[in-house]
Short mmCIF file of C-alpha atoms in Angstrom, two decimals:
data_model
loop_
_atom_site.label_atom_id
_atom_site.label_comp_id
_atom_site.label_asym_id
_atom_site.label_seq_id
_atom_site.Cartn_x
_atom_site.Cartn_y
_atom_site.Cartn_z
CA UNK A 32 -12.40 15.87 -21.77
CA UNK A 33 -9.38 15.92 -19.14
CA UNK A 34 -6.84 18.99 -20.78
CA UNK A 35 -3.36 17.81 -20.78
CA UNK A 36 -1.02 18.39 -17.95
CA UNK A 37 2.00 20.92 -18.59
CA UNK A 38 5.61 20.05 -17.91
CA UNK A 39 7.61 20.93 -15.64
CA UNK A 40 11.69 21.46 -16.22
CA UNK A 41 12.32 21.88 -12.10
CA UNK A 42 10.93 21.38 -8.93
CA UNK A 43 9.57 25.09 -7.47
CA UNK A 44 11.62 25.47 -4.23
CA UNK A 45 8.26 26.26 -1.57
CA UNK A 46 8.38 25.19 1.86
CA UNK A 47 7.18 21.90 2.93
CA UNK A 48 3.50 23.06 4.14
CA UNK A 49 3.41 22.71 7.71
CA UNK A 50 -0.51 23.31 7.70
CA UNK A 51 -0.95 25.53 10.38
CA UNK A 52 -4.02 27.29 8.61
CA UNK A 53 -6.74 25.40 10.82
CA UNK A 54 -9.80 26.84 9.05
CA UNK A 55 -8.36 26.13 5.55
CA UNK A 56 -11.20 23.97 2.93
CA UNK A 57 -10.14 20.40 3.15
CA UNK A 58 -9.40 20.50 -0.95
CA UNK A 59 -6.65 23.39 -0.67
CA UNK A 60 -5.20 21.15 2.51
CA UNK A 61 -4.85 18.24 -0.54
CA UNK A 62 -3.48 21.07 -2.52
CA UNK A 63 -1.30 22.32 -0.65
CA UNK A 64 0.08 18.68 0.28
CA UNK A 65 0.67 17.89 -3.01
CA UNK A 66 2.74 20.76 -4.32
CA UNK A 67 4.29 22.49 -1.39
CA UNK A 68 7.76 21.55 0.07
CA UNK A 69 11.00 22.38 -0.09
CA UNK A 70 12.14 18.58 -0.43
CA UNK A 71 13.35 16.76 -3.53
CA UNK A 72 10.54 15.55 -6.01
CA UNK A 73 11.14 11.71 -4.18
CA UNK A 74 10.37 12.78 -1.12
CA UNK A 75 7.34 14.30 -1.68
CA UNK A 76 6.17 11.89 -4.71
CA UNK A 77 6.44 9.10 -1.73
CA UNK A 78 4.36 11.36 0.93
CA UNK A 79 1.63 11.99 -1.90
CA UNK A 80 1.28 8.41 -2.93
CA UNK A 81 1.70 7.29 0.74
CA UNK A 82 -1.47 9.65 1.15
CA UNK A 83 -3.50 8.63 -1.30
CA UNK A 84 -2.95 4.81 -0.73
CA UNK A 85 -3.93 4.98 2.79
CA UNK A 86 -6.99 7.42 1.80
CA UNK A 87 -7.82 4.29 -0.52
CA UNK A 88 -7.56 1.94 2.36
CA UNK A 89 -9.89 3.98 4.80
CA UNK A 90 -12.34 4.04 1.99
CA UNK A 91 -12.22 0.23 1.62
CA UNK A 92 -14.68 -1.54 -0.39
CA UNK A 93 -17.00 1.31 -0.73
CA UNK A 94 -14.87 2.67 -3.39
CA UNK A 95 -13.05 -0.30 -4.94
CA UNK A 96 -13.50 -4.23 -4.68
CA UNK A 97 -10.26 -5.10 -3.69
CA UNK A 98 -8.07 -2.20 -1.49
CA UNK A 99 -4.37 -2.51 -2.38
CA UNK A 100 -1.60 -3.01 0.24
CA UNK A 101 1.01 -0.54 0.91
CA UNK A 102 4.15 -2.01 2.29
CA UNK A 103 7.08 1.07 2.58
CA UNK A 104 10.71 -0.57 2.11
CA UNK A 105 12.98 1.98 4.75
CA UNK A 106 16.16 2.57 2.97
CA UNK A 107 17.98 2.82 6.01
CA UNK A 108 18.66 -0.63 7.47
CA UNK A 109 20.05 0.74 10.87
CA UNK A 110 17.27 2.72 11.19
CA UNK A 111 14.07 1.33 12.09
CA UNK A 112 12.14 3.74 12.14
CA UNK A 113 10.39 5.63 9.09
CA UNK A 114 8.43 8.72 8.53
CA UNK A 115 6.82 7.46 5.65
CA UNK A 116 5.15 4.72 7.82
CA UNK A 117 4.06 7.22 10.72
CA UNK A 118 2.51 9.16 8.33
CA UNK A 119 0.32 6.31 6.73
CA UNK A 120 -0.24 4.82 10.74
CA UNK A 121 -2.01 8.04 11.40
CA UNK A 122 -3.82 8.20 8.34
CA UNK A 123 -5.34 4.55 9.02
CA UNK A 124 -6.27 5.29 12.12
CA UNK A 125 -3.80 2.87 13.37
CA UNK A 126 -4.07 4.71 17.31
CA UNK A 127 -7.53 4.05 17.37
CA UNK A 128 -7.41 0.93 17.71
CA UNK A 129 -8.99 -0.52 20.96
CA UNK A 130 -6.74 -3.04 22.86
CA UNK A 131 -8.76 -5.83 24.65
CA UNK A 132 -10.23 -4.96 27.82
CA UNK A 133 -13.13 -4.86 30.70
CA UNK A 134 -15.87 -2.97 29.15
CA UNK A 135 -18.77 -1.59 31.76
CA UNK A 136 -21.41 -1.62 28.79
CA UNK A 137 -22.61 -4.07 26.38
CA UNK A 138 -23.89 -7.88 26.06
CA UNK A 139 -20.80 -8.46 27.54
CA UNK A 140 -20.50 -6.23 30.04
CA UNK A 141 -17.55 -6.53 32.90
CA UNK A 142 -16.78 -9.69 31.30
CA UNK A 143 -13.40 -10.55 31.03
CA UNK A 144 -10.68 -11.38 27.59
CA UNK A 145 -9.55 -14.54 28.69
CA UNK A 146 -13.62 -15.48 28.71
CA UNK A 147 -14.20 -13.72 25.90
CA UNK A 148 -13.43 -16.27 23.31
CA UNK A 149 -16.34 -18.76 25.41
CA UNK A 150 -18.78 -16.55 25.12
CA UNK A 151 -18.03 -15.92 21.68
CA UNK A 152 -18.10 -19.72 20.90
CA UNK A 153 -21.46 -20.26 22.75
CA UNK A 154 -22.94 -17.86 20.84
CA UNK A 155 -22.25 -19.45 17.66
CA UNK A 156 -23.74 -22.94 19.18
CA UNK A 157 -26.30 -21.16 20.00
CA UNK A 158 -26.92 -19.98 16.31
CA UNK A 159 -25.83 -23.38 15.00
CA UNK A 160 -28.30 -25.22 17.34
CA UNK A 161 -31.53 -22.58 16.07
CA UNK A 162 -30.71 -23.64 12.45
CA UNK A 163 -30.95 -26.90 12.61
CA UNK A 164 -34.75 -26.65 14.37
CA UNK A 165 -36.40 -26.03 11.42
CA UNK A 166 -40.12 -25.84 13.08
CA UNK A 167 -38.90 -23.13 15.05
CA UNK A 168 -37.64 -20.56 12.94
CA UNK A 169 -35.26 -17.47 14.55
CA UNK A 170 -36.71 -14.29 14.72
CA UNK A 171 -34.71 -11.41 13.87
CA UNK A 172 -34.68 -10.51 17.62
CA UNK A 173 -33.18 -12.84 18.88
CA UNK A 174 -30.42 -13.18 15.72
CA UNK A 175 -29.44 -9.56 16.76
CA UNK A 176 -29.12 -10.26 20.19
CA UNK A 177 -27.12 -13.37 19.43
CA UNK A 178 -25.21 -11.11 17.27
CA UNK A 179 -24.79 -8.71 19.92
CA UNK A 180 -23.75 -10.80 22.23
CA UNK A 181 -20.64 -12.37 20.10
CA UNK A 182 -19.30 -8.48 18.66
CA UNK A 183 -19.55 -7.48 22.56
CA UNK A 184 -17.50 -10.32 23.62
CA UNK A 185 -15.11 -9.84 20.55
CA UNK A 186 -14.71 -6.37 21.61
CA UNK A 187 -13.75 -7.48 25.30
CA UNK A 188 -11.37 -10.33 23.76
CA UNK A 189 -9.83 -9.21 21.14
CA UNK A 190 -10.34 -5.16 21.14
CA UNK A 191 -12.32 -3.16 18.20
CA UNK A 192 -11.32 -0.94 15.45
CA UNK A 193 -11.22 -0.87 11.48
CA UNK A 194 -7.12 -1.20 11.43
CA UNK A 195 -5.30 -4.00 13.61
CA UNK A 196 -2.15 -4.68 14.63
CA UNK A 197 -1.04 -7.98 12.06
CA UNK A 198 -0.96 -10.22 14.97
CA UNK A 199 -3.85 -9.52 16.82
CA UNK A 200 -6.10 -9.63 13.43
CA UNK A 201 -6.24 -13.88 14.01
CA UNK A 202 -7.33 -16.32 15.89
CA UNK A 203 -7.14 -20.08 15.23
CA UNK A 204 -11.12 -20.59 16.28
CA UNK A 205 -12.67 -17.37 14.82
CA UNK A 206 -10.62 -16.81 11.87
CA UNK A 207 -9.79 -13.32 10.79
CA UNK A 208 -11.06 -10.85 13.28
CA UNK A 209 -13.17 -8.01 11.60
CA UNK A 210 -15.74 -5.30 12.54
CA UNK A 211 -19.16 -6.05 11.38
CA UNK A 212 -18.42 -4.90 8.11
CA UNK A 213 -15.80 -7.96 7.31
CA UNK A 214 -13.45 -5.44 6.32
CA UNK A 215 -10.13 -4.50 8.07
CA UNK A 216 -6.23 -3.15 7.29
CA UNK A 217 -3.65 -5.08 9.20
CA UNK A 218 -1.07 -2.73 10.63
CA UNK A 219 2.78 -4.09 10.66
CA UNK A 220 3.15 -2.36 13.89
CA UNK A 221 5.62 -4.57 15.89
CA UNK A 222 8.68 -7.11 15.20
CA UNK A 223 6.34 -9.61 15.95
CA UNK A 224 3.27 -8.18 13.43
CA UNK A 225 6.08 -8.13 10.71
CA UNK A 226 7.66 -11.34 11.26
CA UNK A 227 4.00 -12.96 11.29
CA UNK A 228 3.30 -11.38 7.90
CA UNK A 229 6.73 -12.41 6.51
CA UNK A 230 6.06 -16.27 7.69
CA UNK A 231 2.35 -16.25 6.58
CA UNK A 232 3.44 -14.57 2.61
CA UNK A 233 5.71 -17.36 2.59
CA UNK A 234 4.18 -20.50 4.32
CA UNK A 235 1.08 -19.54 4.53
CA UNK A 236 -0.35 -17.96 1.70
CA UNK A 237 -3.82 -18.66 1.40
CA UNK A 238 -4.41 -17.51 4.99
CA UNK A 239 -3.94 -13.92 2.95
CA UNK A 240 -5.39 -14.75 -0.35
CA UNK A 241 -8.94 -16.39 1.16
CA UNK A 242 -9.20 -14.84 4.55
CA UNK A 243 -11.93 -16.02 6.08
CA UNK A 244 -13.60 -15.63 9.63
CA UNK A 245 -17.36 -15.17 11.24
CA UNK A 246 -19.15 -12.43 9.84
CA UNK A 247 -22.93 -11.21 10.23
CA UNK A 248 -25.66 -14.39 10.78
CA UNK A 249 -22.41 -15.68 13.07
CA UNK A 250 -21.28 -17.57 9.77
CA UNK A 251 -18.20 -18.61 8.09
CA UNK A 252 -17.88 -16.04 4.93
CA UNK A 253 -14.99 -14.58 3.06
CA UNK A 254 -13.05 -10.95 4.29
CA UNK A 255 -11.17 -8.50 3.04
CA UNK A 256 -8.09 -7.17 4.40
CA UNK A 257 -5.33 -5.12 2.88
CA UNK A 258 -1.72 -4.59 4.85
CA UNK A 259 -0.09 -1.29 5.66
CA UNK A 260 3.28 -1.16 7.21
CA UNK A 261 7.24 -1.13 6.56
CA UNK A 262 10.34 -3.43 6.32
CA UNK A 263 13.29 -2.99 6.11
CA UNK A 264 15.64 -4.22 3.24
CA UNK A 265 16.96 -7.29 4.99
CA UNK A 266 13.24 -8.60 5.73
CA UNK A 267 12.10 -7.64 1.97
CA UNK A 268 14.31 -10.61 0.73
CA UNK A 269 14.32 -11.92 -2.56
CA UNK A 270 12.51 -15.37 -0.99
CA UNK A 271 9.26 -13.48 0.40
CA UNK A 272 9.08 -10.76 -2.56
CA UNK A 273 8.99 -13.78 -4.94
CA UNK A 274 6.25 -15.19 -2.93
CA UNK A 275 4.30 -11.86 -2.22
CA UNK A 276 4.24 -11.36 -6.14
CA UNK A 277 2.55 -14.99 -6.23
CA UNK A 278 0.02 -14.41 -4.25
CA UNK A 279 -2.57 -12.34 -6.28
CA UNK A 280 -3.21 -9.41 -3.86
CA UNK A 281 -1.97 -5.88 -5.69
CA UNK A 282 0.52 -5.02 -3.03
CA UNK A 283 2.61 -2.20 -3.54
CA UNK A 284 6.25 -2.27 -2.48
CA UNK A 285 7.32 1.79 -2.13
CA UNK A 286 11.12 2.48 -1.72
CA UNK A 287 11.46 5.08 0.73
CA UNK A 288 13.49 7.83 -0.41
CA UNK A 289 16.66 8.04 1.58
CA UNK A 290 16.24 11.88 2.51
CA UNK A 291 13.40 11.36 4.69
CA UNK A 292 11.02 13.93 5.30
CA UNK A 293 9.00 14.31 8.49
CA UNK A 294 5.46 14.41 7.18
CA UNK A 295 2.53 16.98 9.04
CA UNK A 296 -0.76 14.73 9.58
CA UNK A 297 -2.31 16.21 12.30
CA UNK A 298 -4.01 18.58 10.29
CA UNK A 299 -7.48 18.56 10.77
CA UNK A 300 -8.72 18.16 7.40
CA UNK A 301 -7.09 14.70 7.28
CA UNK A 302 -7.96 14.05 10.80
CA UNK A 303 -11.61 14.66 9.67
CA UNK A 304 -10.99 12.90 6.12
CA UNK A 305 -9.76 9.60 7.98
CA UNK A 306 -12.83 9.74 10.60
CA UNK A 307 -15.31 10.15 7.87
CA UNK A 308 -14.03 8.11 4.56
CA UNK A 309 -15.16 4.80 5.52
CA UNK A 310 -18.34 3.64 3.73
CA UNK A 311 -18.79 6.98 2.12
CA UNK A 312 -18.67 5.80 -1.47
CA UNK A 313 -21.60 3.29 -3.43
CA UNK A 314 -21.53 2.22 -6.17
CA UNK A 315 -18.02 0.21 -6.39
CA UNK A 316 -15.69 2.00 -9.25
CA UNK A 317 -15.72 0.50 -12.53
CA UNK A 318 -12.55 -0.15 -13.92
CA UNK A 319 -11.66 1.77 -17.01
CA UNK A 320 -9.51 0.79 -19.90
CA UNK A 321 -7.59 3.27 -20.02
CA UNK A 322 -5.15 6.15 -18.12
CA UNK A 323 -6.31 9.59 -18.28
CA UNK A 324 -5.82 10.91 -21.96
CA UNK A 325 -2.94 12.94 -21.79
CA UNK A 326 0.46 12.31 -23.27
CA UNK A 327 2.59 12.21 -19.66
CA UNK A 328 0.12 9.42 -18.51
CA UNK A 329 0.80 7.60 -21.34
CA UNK A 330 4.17 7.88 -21.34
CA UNK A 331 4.28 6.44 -17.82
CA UNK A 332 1.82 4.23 -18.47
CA UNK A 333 4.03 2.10 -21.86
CA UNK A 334 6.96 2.66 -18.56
CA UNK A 335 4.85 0.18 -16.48
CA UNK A 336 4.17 -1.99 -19.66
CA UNK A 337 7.76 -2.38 -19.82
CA UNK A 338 8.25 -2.79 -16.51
CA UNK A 339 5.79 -5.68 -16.03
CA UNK A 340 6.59 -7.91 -18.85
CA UNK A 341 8.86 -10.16 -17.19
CA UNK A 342 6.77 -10.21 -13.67
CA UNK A 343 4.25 -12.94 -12.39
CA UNK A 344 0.99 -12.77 -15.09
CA UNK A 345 -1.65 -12.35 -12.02
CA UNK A 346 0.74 -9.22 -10.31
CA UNK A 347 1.12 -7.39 -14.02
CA UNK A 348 -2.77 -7.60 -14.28
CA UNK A 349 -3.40 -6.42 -10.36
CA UNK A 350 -1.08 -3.31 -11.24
CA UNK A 351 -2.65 -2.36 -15.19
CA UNK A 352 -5.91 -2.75 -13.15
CA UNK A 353 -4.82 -0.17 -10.43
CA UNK A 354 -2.94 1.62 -12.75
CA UNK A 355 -5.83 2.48 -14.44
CA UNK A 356 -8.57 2.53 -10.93
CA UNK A 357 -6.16 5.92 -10.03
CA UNK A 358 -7.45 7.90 -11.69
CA UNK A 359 -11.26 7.29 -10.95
CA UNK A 360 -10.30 6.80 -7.15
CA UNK A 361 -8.34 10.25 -7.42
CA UNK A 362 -11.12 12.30 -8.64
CA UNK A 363 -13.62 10.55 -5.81
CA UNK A 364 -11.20 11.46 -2.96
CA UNK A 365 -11.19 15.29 -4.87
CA UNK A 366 -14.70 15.59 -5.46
CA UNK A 367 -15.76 14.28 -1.87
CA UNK A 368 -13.00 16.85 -0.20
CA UNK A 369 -13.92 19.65 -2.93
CA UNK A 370 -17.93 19.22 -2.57
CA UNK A 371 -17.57 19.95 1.34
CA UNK A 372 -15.42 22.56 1.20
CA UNK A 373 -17.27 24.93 -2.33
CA UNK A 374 -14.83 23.67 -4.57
CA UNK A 375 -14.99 24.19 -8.49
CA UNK A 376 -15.29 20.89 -10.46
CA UNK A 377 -12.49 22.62 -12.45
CA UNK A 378 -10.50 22.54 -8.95
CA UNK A 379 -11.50 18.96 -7.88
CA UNK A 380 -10.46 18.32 -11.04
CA UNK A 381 -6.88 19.69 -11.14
CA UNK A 382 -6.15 18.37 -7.68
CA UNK A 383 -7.61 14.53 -9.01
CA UNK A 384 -5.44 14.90 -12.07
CA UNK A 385 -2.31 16.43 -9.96
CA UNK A 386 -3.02 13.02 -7.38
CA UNK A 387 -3.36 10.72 -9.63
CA UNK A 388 -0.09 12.03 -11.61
CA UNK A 389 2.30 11.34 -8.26
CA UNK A 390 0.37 7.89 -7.33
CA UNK A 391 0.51 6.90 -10.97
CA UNK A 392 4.76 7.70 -10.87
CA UNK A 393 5.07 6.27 -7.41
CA UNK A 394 3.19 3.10 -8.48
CA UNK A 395 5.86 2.62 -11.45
CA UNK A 396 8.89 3.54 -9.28
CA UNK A 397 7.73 0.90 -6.61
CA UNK A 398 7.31 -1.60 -9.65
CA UNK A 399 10.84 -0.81 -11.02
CA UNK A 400 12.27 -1.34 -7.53
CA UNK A 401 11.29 -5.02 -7.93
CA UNK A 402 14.56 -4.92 -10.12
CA UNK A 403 16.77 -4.79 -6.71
CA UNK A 404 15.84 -8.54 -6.83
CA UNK A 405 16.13 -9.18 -10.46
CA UNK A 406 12.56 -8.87 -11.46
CA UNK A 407 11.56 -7.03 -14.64
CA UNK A 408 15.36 -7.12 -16.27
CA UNK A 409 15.27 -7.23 -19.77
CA UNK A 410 16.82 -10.08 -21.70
CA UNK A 411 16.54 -13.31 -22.28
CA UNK A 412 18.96 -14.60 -19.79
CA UNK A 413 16.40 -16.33 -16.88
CA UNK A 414 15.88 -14.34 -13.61
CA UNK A 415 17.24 -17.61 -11.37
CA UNK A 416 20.60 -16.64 -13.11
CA UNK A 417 20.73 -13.60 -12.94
CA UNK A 418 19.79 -13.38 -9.25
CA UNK A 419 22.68 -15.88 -8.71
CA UNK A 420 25.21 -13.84 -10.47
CA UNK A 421 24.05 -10.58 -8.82
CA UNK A 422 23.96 -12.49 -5.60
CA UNK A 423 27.53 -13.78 -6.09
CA UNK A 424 28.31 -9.44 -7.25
CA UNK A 425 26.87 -8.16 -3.52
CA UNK A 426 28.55 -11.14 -1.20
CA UNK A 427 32.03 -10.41 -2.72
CA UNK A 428 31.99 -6.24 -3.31
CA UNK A 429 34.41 -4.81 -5.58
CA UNK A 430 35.34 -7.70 -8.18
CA UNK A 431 36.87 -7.43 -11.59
CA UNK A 432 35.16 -8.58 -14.78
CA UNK A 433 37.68 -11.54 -15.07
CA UNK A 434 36.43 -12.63 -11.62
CA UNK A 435 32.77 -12.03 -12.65
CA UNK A 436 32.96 -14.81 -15.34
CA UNK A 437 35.18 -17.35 -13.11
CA UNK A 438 33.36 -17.05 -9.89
CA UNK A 439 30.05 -17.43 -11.14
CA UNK A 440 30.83 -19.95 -13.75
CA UNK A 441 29.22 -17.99 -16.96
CA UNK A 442 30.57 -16.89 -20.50
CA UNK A 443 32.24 -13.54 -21.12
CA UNK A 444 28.91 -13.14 -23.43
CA UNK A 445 26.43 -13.72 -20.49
CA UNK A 446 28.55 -12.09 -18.28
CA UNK A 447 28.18 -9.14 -20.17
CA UNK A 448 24.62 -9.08 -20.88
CA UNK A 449 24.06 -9.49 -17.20
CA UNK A 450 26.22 -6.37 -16.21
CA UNK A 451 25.04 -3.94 -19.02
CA UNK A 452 21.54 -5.24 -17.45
CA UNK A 453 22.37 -4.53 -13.90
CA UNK A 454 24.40 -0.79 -14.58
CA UNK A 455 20.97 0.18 -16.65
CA UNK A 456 19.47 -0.57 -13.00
CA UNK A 457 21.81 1.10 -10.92
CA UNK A 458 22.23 -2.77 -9.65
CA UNK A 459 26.02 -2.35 -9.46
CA UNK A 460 28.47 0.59 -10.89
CA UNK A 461 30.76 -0.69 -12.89
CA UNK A 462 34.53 1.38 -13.00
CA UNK A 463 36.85 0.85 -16.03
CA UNK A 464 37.16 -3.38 -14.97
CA UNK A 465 35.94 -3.14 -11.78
CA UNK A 466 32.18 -3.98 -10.93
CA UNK A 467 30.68 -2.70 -7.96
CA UNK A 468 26.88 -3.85 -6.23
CA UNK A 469 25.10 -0.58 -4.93
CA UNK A 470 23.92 -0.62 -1.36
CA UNK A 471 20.04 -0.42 -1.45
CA UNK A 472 20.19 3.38 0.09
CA UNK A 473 22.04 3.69 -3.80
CA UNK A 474 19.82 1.88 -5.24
CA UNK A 475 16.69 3.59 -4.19
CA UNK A 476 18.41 7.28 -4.86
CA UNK A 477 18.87 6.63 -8.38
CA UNK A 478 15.85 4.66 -9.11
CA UNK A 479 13.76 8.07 -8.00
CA UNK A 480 16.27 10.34 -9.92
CA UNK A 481 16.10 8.64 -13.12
CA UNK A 482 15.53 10.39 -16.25
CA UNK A 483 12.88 7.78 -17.48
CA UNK A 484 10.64 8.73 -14.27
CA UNK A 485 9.54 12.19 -15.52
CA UNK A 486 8.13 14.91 -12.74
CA UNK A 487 4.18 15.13 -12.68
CA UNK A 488 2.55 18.36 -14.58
CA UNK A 489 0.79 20.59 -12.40
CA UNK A 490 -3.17 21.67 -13.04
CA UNK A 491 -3.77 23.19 -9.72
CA UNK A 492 -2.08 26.36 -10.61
CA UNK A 493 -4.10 27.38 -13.81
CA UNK A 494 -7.02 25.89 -11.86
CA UNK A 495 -6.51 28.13 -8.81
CA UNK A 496 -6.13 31.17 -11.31
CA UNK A 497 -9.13 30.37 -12.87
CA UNK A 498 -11.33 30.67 -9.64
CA UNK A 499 -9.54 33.35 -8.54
CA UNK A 500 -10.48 35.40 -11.52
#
């Protein structure tokens, strides 16, 4: 039986952890992650679940069927750049990534990328041609050296690596390009890798939802991919997010808090966590019914009920499902740090529950940000209008009520409705009789400061006392 959490009234003013202690046990690294830091709560609520999503993603299918996406939304429009997204490229092993080039070993040795692709197609023939003589059956030696011989040329043509940059993942011959494990994270590295993704969500969905490519036996077969990156808010528009939601891939959308926070991740504890995650868990997780028993994930958890009434049916399942796979994934990422480091179970334990208590809030924040284009407002008045009339609200600033009703064409009634509906989301600020829209960097402030989005408890610290004693 989990005991519940505690509450806490403030956030405990520590210094961000630069973790400088090299020969520190990988589960008081986590630790110290999770609770140190002299930032706001949003800041590090976003590093944590940044963390543990891109943990998630290294583990891949070893730990969960499907891998959620984590795609950060900067706050900062002018700025392109954002910490958040460093911080989960380096976790993902996104440098690692081999471009295409000569390689002096290999089937393919000193072969070239622009004959890579050849090579790759004869050795499919090849295959192909074997299959159909049925007198002469393959022998496993020379399927491996067939096999051999395509992965080599792959690697010269279109580089190696678990993680790949978005546009460099497909080809319109071989599919989606994969290691041998059909598994890989797409990496929204460039203008081009994030205008490719934006154009595929919307035109081209099913090249996400059934990705498909060669895989082992040099076969057609389904893979699985999950997307790590950042927009900004003028490519998150209302057009693709509709779309994304459609698409039945749990993809998380995390505002980044506008007081950014440079994040440490060259620690090596997560240097060696990121190196040695992938493949390390069998069975797959179960998912479980239910949140962790305690009142402040239940409280959270009837906030994300709430939240997802009035979303897509197929993305309100993906996130109960996830919602409830954090927990279990949590206490595998704790238990796997804690065993190789002489951890209690009572300390992999505090650290799973104090993990899964920030991913758990940053998963319903990011689902409550979904409001900045008008999904999950209560009411009965339809999304379409509401979108129009908030639309109408941000293209003309500072209007009065009287011009709220005549410009959009609604009732004083509606009108109404729609504005109590949009102040409740910090959508617009309304001033005596003078309505406002909020600038996204607004938006994204209050949505992480609001009362109704609690801090996490803390178990590490009566944990940590208890193993000290």
């Amino acid at each position: 039986m989990i005991a519940p959490g505690t509450y806490r009234s403030e956030t405990e003013p520590n210094k961000w952890p630069k973790l400088e202690q090299m020969n520190s046990p990988m589960h008081q690294v986590l630790a110290d992650f999770i609770h140190g830091g002299d930032e706001e709560l949003p800041a590090r609520t976003a590093a944590v679940f940044t963390l543990f999503l891109s943990l998630w993603q290294n583990s891949g299918s070893s730990i969960t069927r499907r891998t959620p996406s984590l795609v950060i939304i900067n706050s900062a429009e002018e700025d392109d750049t954002s910490p958040l997204d460093s911080f989960a490229a380096s976790l993902v092993n996104s440098k690692d990534f081999k471009q295409p080039q000569i390689n002096q070993t290999g089937m393919f040795a000193h072969g070239t990328p622009k004959l890579a692709p050849t090579f790759m197609a004869n050795a499919i023939d090849r295959m192909e041609e074997r299959r159909k003589k049925a007198s002469f059956p393959m022998t496993g030696q020379e399927l491996q050296m067939l096999e051999e011989q395509f992965y080599a040329a792959q690697k010269t043509g279109f580089g190696h690596g678990r993680t790949r940059p978005y546009t460099m993942a497909w080809d319109e011959a071989f599919g989606l390009i994969t290691e041998r494990d059909c598994e890989v994270i797409l990496r929204l590295e460039t203008d081009d890798d994030r205008a490719a993704f934006l154009q595929d969500v919307v035109s081209d969905p099913t090249k996400l939802q059934a990705a498909q490519g060669f895989g082992p036996d040099l076969t057609v077969v389904s893979k699985r991919l999950c997307v790590s990156g950042a927009l900004t808010p003028s490519e998150w528009d209302g057009e693709f997010t509709t779309h994304a939601l459609e698409l039945g891939l749990p993809m998380v959308f995390l505002p980044e808090p506008v007081r950014k926070t440079a994040v440490d991740s060259l620690h090596p504890a997560f240097t060696f966590m990121t190196s040695m995650l992938p493949n390390s868990f069998h069975p797959e997780l179960e998912s479980p019914a239910n949140l962790v028993p305690d009142r402040w994930f239940a409280d959270y958890g009837e906030r994300l009920r709430k939240k997802l009434r009035a979303l897509p049916g197929d993305y309100e399942f993906l996130m109960q499902r996830m919602a409830r796979q954090l927990y279990p994934v949590s206490l595998r990422l704790a238990n796997w740090a804690g065993n190789r480091a002489g951890a209690s179970s009572k300390e992999s334990e505090a650290i799973a529950l104090d993990l899964c208590a920030h991913a758990l809030r940053g998963l319903v924040i990011s689902v409550a940000g979904l409001s900045w284009h008008g999904f999950g407002l209560n009411g009965d008045i339809p999304r379409e209008e509401a979108v129009r009339v908030l639309d109408w609200i941000r293209h003309n600033g500072s209007v009065s009520l009287s011009d709220v009703a005549r410009g959009t064409r609604i009732s004083k009634e509606t009108r109404d409705e729609l504005l109590k509906r949009f102040a409740e989301e910090d959508l617009v600020k309304i001033d005596g009789k003078v309505v406002t829209a909020t600038t996204y960097a607004e938006f994204v402030a209050a949505l992480y400061g609001r009362k109704e989005f609690p801090e996490p408890p803390i178990h590490w610290k009566a944990s940590a006392a208890k193993a000290k004693a």
